[in-house]
Amino acid sequence: MQNLEQQIQFIIELDQLKAVYRKALIKADNNRYENSAEHSWHITLASHILAPYASPGVDINRVNQMLLIHDIVEIDAGDTFAFANHDVLGQQSEKEQLAAKRIFGLLPEPQASTYLSLWMEFEESITLDAQFAKAMDRIMPLIQNMQNQGGSWAQNNVSKQQVIKRNQYLEHAAPQLWQYALSQIELATERGWLRDQS
Amino acid sequence: MQNLEQQIQFIIELDQLKAVYRKALIKADNNRYENSAEHSWHITLASHILAPYASPGVDINRVNQMLLIHDIVEIDAGDTFAFANHDVLGQQSEKEQLAAKRIFGLLPEPQASTYLSLWMEFEESITLDAQFAKAMDRIMPLIQNMQNQGGSWAQNNVSKQQVIKRNQYLEHAAPQLWQYALSQIELATERGWLRDQS
């Protein structure tokens, strides 16, 4: 029963992700901040719905598992706004590495190693699966902000160029969605929700 | 692009599940009520972690998809406490059927039919995949309440026999977890968190 006890402890630890708040706003719940647990659910399910647009070779079940675990490190490291400055994002990366080792290390082997390497694959974003997963993580705020008069973009004075760069994984992982994202970014800029640097 | 527009509308609709609150308490976030979106994330990931205990023949990727969508109907029908009375639970079932048709109907075909039938399979709980999925949905409050001095059981005067009956899907879908659940229920009764009717 030792393995099971470790697995239950890991599952209990996960509860803490429900207390990590992001910059995204939930329009459906009085514009409160979104937490990283419900965000993880949303993009995991979205990845199934948008799977028909994934480039050939994407394994949606692996993408799924990556998205379920991608934010767990925030239990220790907290959430950092996507458009924070370079130093802040660099420090965040170190904290997240330590967090991944501690939190996935709660699991028995081989699960501990499997999930740690899946998380690292997501972070490195070299494989096509990881790129599609990253693309899902990044298109969701776009979808949410377009429904909410610019949402976290407008609140934080984000530029069109920043959002284009951030969504670039779509270009190879899901070309049709890339075209969709570009058209939405154009619309957001016209409406004044994104700052146009050019 | 018509399919994509429908899929984006479905993804936007999902946001509303973050505003559906359950009876479960989040200890890690000042004992606020849990919403159904973060709950769905938690049990989907838990199902991966506990997959080694699933009976032979369980397809964990199908279980995964069932768990991601299992509560979506609550967007229209709301959440009902698991131990509510019989009439309330009966009315809830009708409301959920209508909700499933409306919400999954937002998707283009074949996704609309695929997700509707996956949700119905979960509800009917006849297949082994559906039974393992149900078992995950039901063991999670047990894990949470054991960490929180009885949590929603203690608050709502729930009996040992009610919880045993509710977790019975484990018996065939994951026998080792069934033994674990029984031992935890015994412990909760000894501690006075569950009422002993016998």
Short mmCIF file of C-alpha atoms in Angstrom, two decimals:
data_model
loop_
_atom_site.label_atom_id
_atom_site.label_comp_id
_atom_site.label_asym_id
_atom_site.label_seq_id
_atom_site.Cartn_x
_atom_site.Cartn_y
_atom_site.Cartn_z
CA MET A 1 0.00 0.00 0.00
CA GLN A 2 3.02 2.34 0.14
CA ASN A 3 2.64 3.39 -3.50
CA LEU A 4 -1.03 4.16 -3.00
CA GLU A 5 -0.30 6.29 0.05
CA GLN A 6 2.20 8.33 -1.98
CA GLN A 7 -0.26 8.70 -4.84
CA ILE A 8 -3.02 9.88 -2.49
CA GLN A 9 -0.61 12.44 -0.99
CA PHE A 10 0.16 13.73 -4.48
CA ILE A 11 -3.58 14.00 -5.26
CA ILE A 12 -4.11 15.93 -2.01
CA GLU A 13 -1.20 18.24 -2.86
CA LEU A 14 -2.90 19.10 -6.16
CA ASP A 15 -5.70 20.83 -4.23
CA GLN A 16 -3.36 23.77 -3.73
CA LEU A 17 -3.40 24.66 -7.42
CA LYS A 18 -6.99 25.82 -6.82
CA ALA A 19 -5.52 28.62 -4.68
CA VAL A 20 -3.11 29.92 -7.35
CA TYR A 21 -4.70 32.89 -9.12
CA ARG A 22 -3.83 34.08 -12.61
CA LYS A 23 -4.33 37.43 -14.34
CA ALA A 24 -7.16 36.10 -16.51
CA LEU A 25 -10.69 37.19 -15.57
CA ILE A 26 -13.74 34.91 -15.49
CA LYS A 27 -16.52 36.91 -17.10
CA ALA A 28 -19.08 34.23 -16.19
CA ASP A 29 -18.28 34.61 -12.47
CA ASN A 30 -18.37 38.39 -11.90
CA ASN A 31 -14.92 38.92 -13.43
CA ARG A 32 -13.08 37.27 -10.55
CA TYR A 33 -9.53 36.04 -11.25
CA GLU A 34 -9.16 32.57 -12.72
CA ASN A 35 -7.21 29.92 -10.80
CA SER A 36 -4.70 27.59 -12.43
CA ALA A 37 -6.69 24.41 -11.72
CA GLU A 38 -9.82 25.47 -13.60
CA HIS A 39 -7.63 26.95 -16.35
CA SER A 40 -5.94 23.55 -16.72
CA TRP A 41 -9.32 21.86 -17.15
CA HIS A 42 -10.41 24.40 -19.73
CA ILE A 43 -7.37 24.07 -21.99
CA THR A 44 -7.23 20.28 -21.67
CA LEU A 45 -10.80 19.99 -22.89
CA ALA A 46 -10.20 22.69 -25.53
CA SER A 47 -7.28 20.65 -26.87
CA HIS A 48 -9.68 17.77 -27.57
CA ILE A 49 -12.15 20.06 -29.30
CA LEU A 50 -9.43 21.66 -31.44
CA ALA A 51 -7.55 18.40 -32.09
CA PRO A 52 -8.86 18.24 -35.70
CA TYR A 53 -6.64 21.28 -36.46
CA ALA A 54 -3.44 19.75 -35.03
CA SER A 55 -0.63 19.01 -37.48
CA PRO A 56 -0.21 15.33 -38.44
CA GLY A 57 1.74 13.41 -35.80
CA VAL A 58 0.34 15.18 -32.74
CA ASP A 59 -0.68 12.61 -30.09
CA ILE A 60 -3.64 14.26 -28.40
CA ASN A 61 -3.56 11.93 -25.38
CA ARG A 62 0.02 12.98 -24.59
CA VAL A 63 -0.95 16.62 -25.12
CA ASN A 64 -3.75 16.02 -22.66
CA GLN A 65 -1.47 14.75 -19.94
CA MET A 66 0.94 17.64 -20.47
CA LEU A 67 -1.86 20.16 -20.11
CA LEU A 68 -3.23 18.51 -16.97
CA ILE A 69 0.16 18.84 -15.24
CA HIS A 70 1.64 21.93 -16.94
CA ASP A 71 0.85 24.40 -14.14
CA ILE A 72 1.38 22.16 -11.08
CA VAL A 73 4.76 23.82 -10.40
CA GLU A 74 2.85 27.02 -9.57
CA ILE A 75 1.89 25.42 -6.24
CA ASP A 76 5.41 26.36 -5.10
CA ALA A 77 6.43 28.97 -7.67
CA GLY A 78 3.20 30.97 -8.10
CA ASP A 79 1.87 32.31 -11.38
CA THR A 80 3.78 34.94 -13.33
CA PHE A 81 2.05 37.16 -15.85
CA ALA A 82 2.95 36.09 -19.38
CA PHE A 83 4.11 39.59 -20.26
CA ALA A 84 6.19 40.23 -17.13
CA ASN A 85 9.75 41.52 -17.66
CA HIS A 86 12.67 39.30 -18.61
CA ASP A 87 14.34 39.12 -15.16
CA VAL A 88 11.11 38.10 -13.47
CA LEU A 89 10.49 35.36 -16.05
CA GLY A 90 14.07 34.07 -15.66
CA GLN A 91 13.80 33.73 -11.87
CA GLN A 92 10.43 32.06 -12.32
CA SER A 93 11.96 29.36 -14.49
CA GLU A 94 14.47 28.39 -11.75
CA LYS A 95 11.74 28.25 -9.12
CA GLU A 96 9.63 26.06 -11.37
CA GLN A 97 12.45 23.54 -11.91
CA LEU A 98 12.78 23.09 -8.14
CA ALA A 99 9.03 22.87 -7.74
CA ALA A 100 8.75 20.17 -10.40
CA LYS A 101 11.35 18.03 -8.65
CA ARG A 102 9.65 18.37 -5.28
CA ILE A 103 6.06 17.90 -6.39
CA PHE A 104 6.44 15.10 -8.96
CA GLY A 105 8.89 13.55 -6.47
CA LEU A 106 5.93 12.89 -4.17
CA LEU A 107 4.88 10.13 -6.58
CA PRO A 108 6.33 6.59 -6.53
CA GLU A 109 8.51 5.50 -9.44
CA PRO A 110 8.06 5.16 -12.37
CA GLN A 111 5.34 7.83 -12.19
CA ALA A 112 7.64 10.46 -10.65
CA SER A 113 10.14 10.26 -13.54
CA THR A 114 7.45 9.97 -16.21
CA TYR A 115 5.62 13.12 -15.12
CA LEU A 116 8.81 15.09 -14.51
CA SER A 117 10.03 14.37 -18.02
CA LEU A 118 6.59 15.12 -19.51
CA TRP A 119 6.63 18.50 -17.75
CA MET A 120 10.17 19.20 -19.02
CA GLU A 121 9.11 18.28 -22.54
CA PHE A 122 6.28 20.82 -22.28
CA GLU A 123 8.64 23.51 -20.99
CA GLU A 124 11.26 22.91 -23.69
CA SER A 125 8.58 22.96 -26.42
CA ILE A 126 10.69 21.15 -29.00
CA THR A 127 8.44 18.19 -29.77
CA LEU A 128 5.30 18.70 -31.82
CA ASP A 129 3.15 17.44 -28.93
CA ALA A 130 4.65 20.06 -26.62
CA GLN A 131 4.21 22.78 -29.23
CA PHE A 132 0.54 21.97 -29.70
CA ALA A 133 0.10 21.90 -25.90
CA LYS A 134 1.81 25.31 -25.55
CA ALA A 135 -0.31 26.66 -28.37
CA MET A 136 -3.47 25.63 -26.47
CA ASP A 137 -2.20 27.30 -23.30
CA ARG A 138 -1.65 30.50 -25.24
CA ILE A 139 -4.69 30.66 -27.46
CA MET A 140 -7.05 30.42 -24.47
CA PRO A 141 -6.35 33.90 -23.04
CA LEU A 142 -6.89 35.22 -26.58
CA ILE A 143 -10.30 33.54 -26.74
CA GLN A 144 -11.18 34.82 -23.25
CA ASN A 145 -9.95 38.38 -23.81
CA MET A 146 -11.83 38.67 -27.10
CA GLN A 147 -15.04 37.94 -25.17
CA ASN A 148 -14.21 40.43 -22.45
CA GLN A 149 -13.28 43.74 -24.13
CA GLY A 150 -9.61 42.94 -24.06
CA GLY A 151 -9.61 41.53 -20.48
CA SER A 152 -6.08 41.08 -19.11
CA TRP A 153 -4.52 42.62 -22.28
CA ALA A 154 -6.35 45.89 -21.82
CA GLN A 155 -5.71 45.91 -18.06
CA ASN A 156 -1.96 45.43 -18.55
CA ASN A 157 -1.31 47.54 -21.64
CA VAL A 158 -0.16 44.58 -23.75
CA SER A 159 0.89 45.13 -27.38
CA LYS A 160 -0.24 43.42 -30.56
CA GLN A 161 3.36 42.30 -31.25
CA GLN A 162 3.64 40.61 -27.84
CA VAL A 163 0.50 38.57 -28.46
CA ILE A 164 1.55 37.58 -31.99
CA LYS A 165 4.91 36.36 -30.67
CA ARG A 166 3.26 34.50 -27.82
CA ASN A 167 0.94 32.60 -30.16
CA GLN A 168 3.62 31.69 -32.70
CA TYR A 169 3.63 28.00 -31.71
CA LEU A 170 0.34 27.75 -33.57
CA GLU A 171 2.09 28.43 -36.87
CA HIS A 172 3.47 24.90 -37.14
CA ALA A 173 1.36 23.01 -34.62
CA ALA A 174 -2.01 24.12 -36.05
CA PRO A 175 -1.77 26.41 -39.12
CA GLN A 176 -5.53 27.05 -39.46
CA LEU A 177 -5.72 28.19 -35.84
CA TRP A 178 -2.73 30.46 -36.45
CA GLN A 179 -4.70 32.26 -39.18
CA TYR A 180 -7.65 32.54 -36.81
CA ALA A 181 -5.44 33.96 -34.02
CA LEU A 182 -3.92 36.55 -36.36
CA SER A 183 -7.35 37.74 -37.46
CA GLN A 184 -8.51 38.04 -33.84
CA ILE A 185 -5.37 39.98 -32.87
CA GLU A 186 -6.02 42.38 -35.75
CA LEU A 187 -9.58 42.90 -34.57
CA ALA A 188 -8.44 43.49 -30.96
CA THR A 189 -5.96 46.10 -32.16
CA GLU A 190 -8.64 47.90 -34.22
CA ARG A 191 -10.84 47.98 -31.13
CA GLY A 192 -8.04 49.44 -28.99
CA TRP A 193 -7.73 46.41 -26.70
CA LEU A 194 -4.12 45.83 -27.83
CA ARG A 195 -1.54 48.54 -28.22
CA ASP A 196 -0.10 48.86 -31.75
CA GLN A 197 3.65 49.56 -31.56
CA SER A 198 4.19 49.81 -35.31
CA MET B 1 -14.36 28.33 -40.83
CA GLN B 2 -17.93 27.58 -39.71
CA ASN B 3 -16.87 24.53 -37.70
CA LEU B 4 -14.15 26.51 -35.96
CA GLU B 5 -16.58 29.26 -35.02
CA GLN B 6 -18.90 26.68 -33.45
CA GLN B 7 -16.00 25.06 -31.60
CA ILE B 8 -14.83 28.43 -30.25
CA GLN B 9 -18.39 29.17 -29.06
CA PHE B 10 -18.43 25.83 -27.22
CA ILE B 11 -15.06 26.59 -25.60
CA ILE B 12 -16.38 30.01 -24.49
CA GLU B 13 -19.53 28.37 -23.10
CA LEU B 14 -17.34 26.13 -20.92
CA ASP B 15 -16.21 29.17 -18.94
CA GLN B 16 -19.55 29.08 -17.14
CA LEU B 17 -18.68 25.83 -15.36
CA LYS B 18 -16.22 27.90 -13.30
CA ALA B 19 -19.26 29.63 -11.77
CA VAL B 20 -21.00 26.40 -10.66
CA TYR B 21 -20.21 25.75 -7.00
CA ARG B 22 -20.32 22.35 -5.28
CA LYS B 23 -20.66 21.36 -1.64
CA ALA B 24 -16.99 20.34 -1.39
CA LEU B 25 -14.67 22.70 0.49
CA ILE B 26 -11.17 23.71 -0.65
CA LYS B 27 -9.04 23.53 2.47
CA ALA B 28 -6.06 25.04 0.60
CA ASP B 29 -8.09 28.18 -0.23
CA ASN B 30 -9.68 29.18 3.10
CA ASN B 31 -12.37 26.50 2.86
CA ARG B 32 -14.23 28.22 0.04
CA TYR B 33 -16.59 26.07 -2.04
CA GLU B 34 -15.09 24.16 -4.95
CA ASN B 35 -16.35 24.83 -8.48
CA SER B 36 -17.10 22.11 -10.99
CA ALA B 37 -14.37 23.14 -13.45
CA GLU B 38 -11.48 22.77 -11.01
CA HIS B 39 -13.08 19.58 -9.64
CA SER B 40 -13.11 18.18 -13.19
CA TRP B 41 -9.39 18.91 -13.57
CA HIS B 42 -8.61 17.28 -10.25
CA ILE B 43 -10.39 14.00 -10.93
CA THR B 44 -9.13 13.78 -14.52
CA LEU B 45 -5.55 14.01 -13.33
CA ALA B 46 -6.28 11.70 -10.38
CA SER B 47 -7.59 9.10 -12.84
CA HIS B 48 -4.17 9.04 -14.52
CA ILE B 49 -2.37 8.71 -11.21
CA LEU B 50 -4.67 5.89 -10.08
CA ALA B 51 -4.82 4.16 -13.49
CA PRO B 52 -2.48 1.36 -12.30
CA TYR B 53 -5.33 0.15 -10.04
CA ALA B 54 -7.96 0.04 -12.80
CA SER B 55 -9.32 -3.38 -13.75
CA PRO B 56 -7.96 -4.85 -17.01
CA GLY B 57 -9.72 -3.43 -20.06
CA VAL B 58 -10.17 0.12 -18.77
CA ASP B 59 -9.14 2.63 -21.47
CA ILE B 60 -7.76 5.53 -19.45
CA ASN B 61 -7.90 7.97 -22.38
CA ARG B 62 -11.64 7.41 -22.76
CA VAL B 63 -12.04 7.75 -18.97
CA ASN B 64 -10.18 11.01 -19.26
CA GLN B 65 -12.51 12.45 -21.84
CA MET B 66 -15.55 11.38 -19.84
CA LEU B 67 -14.24 13.10 -16.74
CA LEU B 68 -13.41 16.30 -18.61
CA ILE B 69 -17.02 16.62 -19.81
CA HIS B 70 -18.95 14.84 -17.03
CA ASP B 71 -20.13 18.00 -15.24
CA ILE B 72 -20.68 20.32 -18.22
CA VAL B 73 -24.45 19.83 -17.97
CA GLU B 74 -24.32 21.71 -14.65
CA ILE B 75 -23.92 24.93 -16.65
CA ASP B 76 -27.69 24.71 -17.19
CA ALA B 77 -28.78 22.28 -14.48
CA GLY B 78 -26.63 23.38 -11.52
CA ASP B 79 -24.95 21.06 -9.03
CA THR B 80 -27.01 18.86 -6.73
CA PHE B 81 -25.58 17.49 -3.51
CA ALA B 82 -24.83 13.78 -3.89
CA PHE B 83 -26.92 12.93 -0.82
CA ALA B 84 -29.95 15.09 -1.69
CA ASN B 85 -33.36 13.38 -1.52
CA HIS B 86 -34.72 11.10 -4.22
CA ASP B 87 -37.17 13.58 -5.80
CA VAL B 88 -34.51 16.25 -6.14
CA LEU B 89 -32.10 13.81 -7.79
CA GLY B 90 -34.82 12.63 -10.20
CA GLN B 91 -35.66 16.15 -11.39
CA GLN B 92 -31.94 16.84 -11.74
CA SER B 93 -31.52 13.95 -14.14
CA GLU B 94 -34.18 15.35 -16.52
CA LYS B 95 -32.62 18.81 -16.44
CA GLU B 96 -29.21 17.31 -17.22
CA GLN B 97 -30.50 15.43 -20.27
CA LEU B 98 -31.82 18.68 -21.75
CA ALA B 99 -28.62 20.49 -20.87
CA ALA B 100 -26.48 17.84 -22.56
CA LYS B 101 -28.46 18.17 -25.79
CA ARG B 102 -28.20 21.95 -25.79
CA ILE B 103 -24.54 22.28 -24.80
CA PHE B 104 -22.97 19.46 -26.83
CA GLY B 105 -25.28 20.58 -29.65
CA LEU B 106 -23.20 23.76 -29.90
CA LEU B 107 -20.45 21.65 -31.48
CA PRO B 108 -20.35 20.71 -35.18
CA GLU B 109 -20.89 17.08 -36.17
CA PRO B 110 -19.44 14.54 -35.56
CA GLN B 111 -18.17 16.07 -32.30
CA ALA B 112 -21.68 16.89 -31.03
CA SER B 113 -22.84 13.27 -31.26
CA THR B 114 -19.55 11.83 -30.01
CA TYR B 115 -19.54 13.91 -26.81
CA LEU B 116 -23.26 13.46 -26.18
CA SER B 117 -22.91 9.69 -26.34
CA LEU B 118 -19.77 9.75 -24.19
CA TRP B 119 -21.69 11.75 -21.55
CA MET B 120 -24.61 9.29 -21.72
CA GLU B 121 -22.22 6.37 -21.32
CA PHE B 122 -20.84 8.03 -18.17
CA GLU B 123 -24.33 8.61 -16.80
CA GLU B 124 -25.51 5.04 -17.47
CA SER B 125 -22.34 3.60 -15.88
CA ILE B 126 -22.65 0.22 -17.55
CA THR B 127 -19.30 0.03 -19.35
CA LEU B 128 -16.13 -0.56 -17.36
CA ASP B 129 -14.69 2.77 -18.57
CA ALA B 130 -17.75 4.61 -17.25
CA GLN B 131 -17.59 2.72 -13.95
CA PHE B 132 -13.96 3.62 -13.40
CA ALA B 133 -14.76 7.25 -14.29
CA LYS B 134 -17.69 7.30 -11.82
CA ALA B 135 -15.47 5.72 -9.19
CA MET B 136 -12.94 8.56 -9.61
CA ASP B 137 -15.71 11.17 -9.29
CA ARG B 138 -16.81 9.55 -6.05
CA ILE B 139 -13.54 8.73 -4.36
CA MET B 140 -12.36 12.35 -4.60
CA PRO B 141 -14.78 13.80 -1.99
CA LEU B 142 -13.69 10.93 0.27
CA ILE B 143 -10.03 11.90 -0.13
CA GLN B 144 -10.88 15.59 0.42
CA ASN B 145 -13.15 15.04 3.43
CA MET B 146 -10.59 12.78 5.14
CA GLN B 147 -8.15 15.71 5.00
CA ASN B 148 -10.69 18.17 6.34
CA GLN B 149 -12.23 16.66 9.48
CA GLY B 150 -15.15 15.19 7.58
CA GLY B 151 -15.74 18.29 5.39
CA SER B 152 -19.04 18.13 3.50
CA TRP B 153 -20.00 14.81 5.21
CA ALA B 154 -19.84 16.33 8.67
CA GLN B 155 -21.59 19.52 7.52
CA ASN B 156 -24.49 17.57 6.02
CA ASN B 157 -24.87 14.72 8.54
CA VAL B 158 -24.05 11.99 6.00
CA SER B 159 -24.02 8.32 7.08
CA LYS B 160 -21.36 5.66 6.67
CA GLN B 161 -23.80 3.50 4.69
CA GLN B 162 -24.50 6.31 2.20
CA VAL B 163 -20.79 6.72 1.48
CA ILE B 164 -20.18 2.98 1.12
CA LYS B 165 -23.04 2.73 -1.37
CA ARG B 166 -21.79 5.76 -3.28
CA ASN B 167 -18.29 4.30 -3.70
CA GLN B 168 -19.46 0.83 -4.72
CA TYR B 169 -18.35 1.28 -8.36
CA LEU B 170 -14.80 0.85 -7.08
CA GLU B 171 -15.52 -2.77 -6.16
CA HIS B 172 -15.27 -3.98 -9.76
CA ALA B 173 -13.51 -1.07 -11.46
CA ALA B 174 -10.56 -0.93 -9.01
CA PRO B 175 -10.70 -3.56 -6.23
CA GLN B 176 -7.59 -2.33 -4.35
CA LEU B 177 -9.03 1.19 -4.17
CA TRP B 178 -12.29 -0.27 -2.90
CA GLN B 179 -10.42 -1.79 0.07
CA TYR B 180 -8.74 1.56 0.66
CA ALA B 181 -12.08 3.42 0.56
CA LEU B 182 -13.67 0.99 3.04
CA SER B 183 -10.80 1.46 5.49
CA GLN B 184 -11.07 5.26 5.22
CA ILE B 185 -14.85 5.17 5.73
CA GLU B 186 -14.31 3.04 8.86
CA LEU B 187 -11.82 5.58 10.17
CA ALA B 188 -14.16 8.51 9.46
CA THR B 189 -16.95 6.76 11.36
CA GLU B 190 -14.69 6.15 14.37
CA ARG B 191 -13.79 9.84 14.37
CA GLY B 192 -17.45 10.86 14.28
CA TRP B 193 -17.27 12.46 10.80
CA LEU B 194 -19.81 9.96 9.43
CA ARG B 195 -22.99 8.90 11.19
CA ASP B 196 -23.23 5.15 11.91
CA GLN B 197 -26.79 3.96 11.31
CA SER B 198 -26.17 0.33 12.29
#
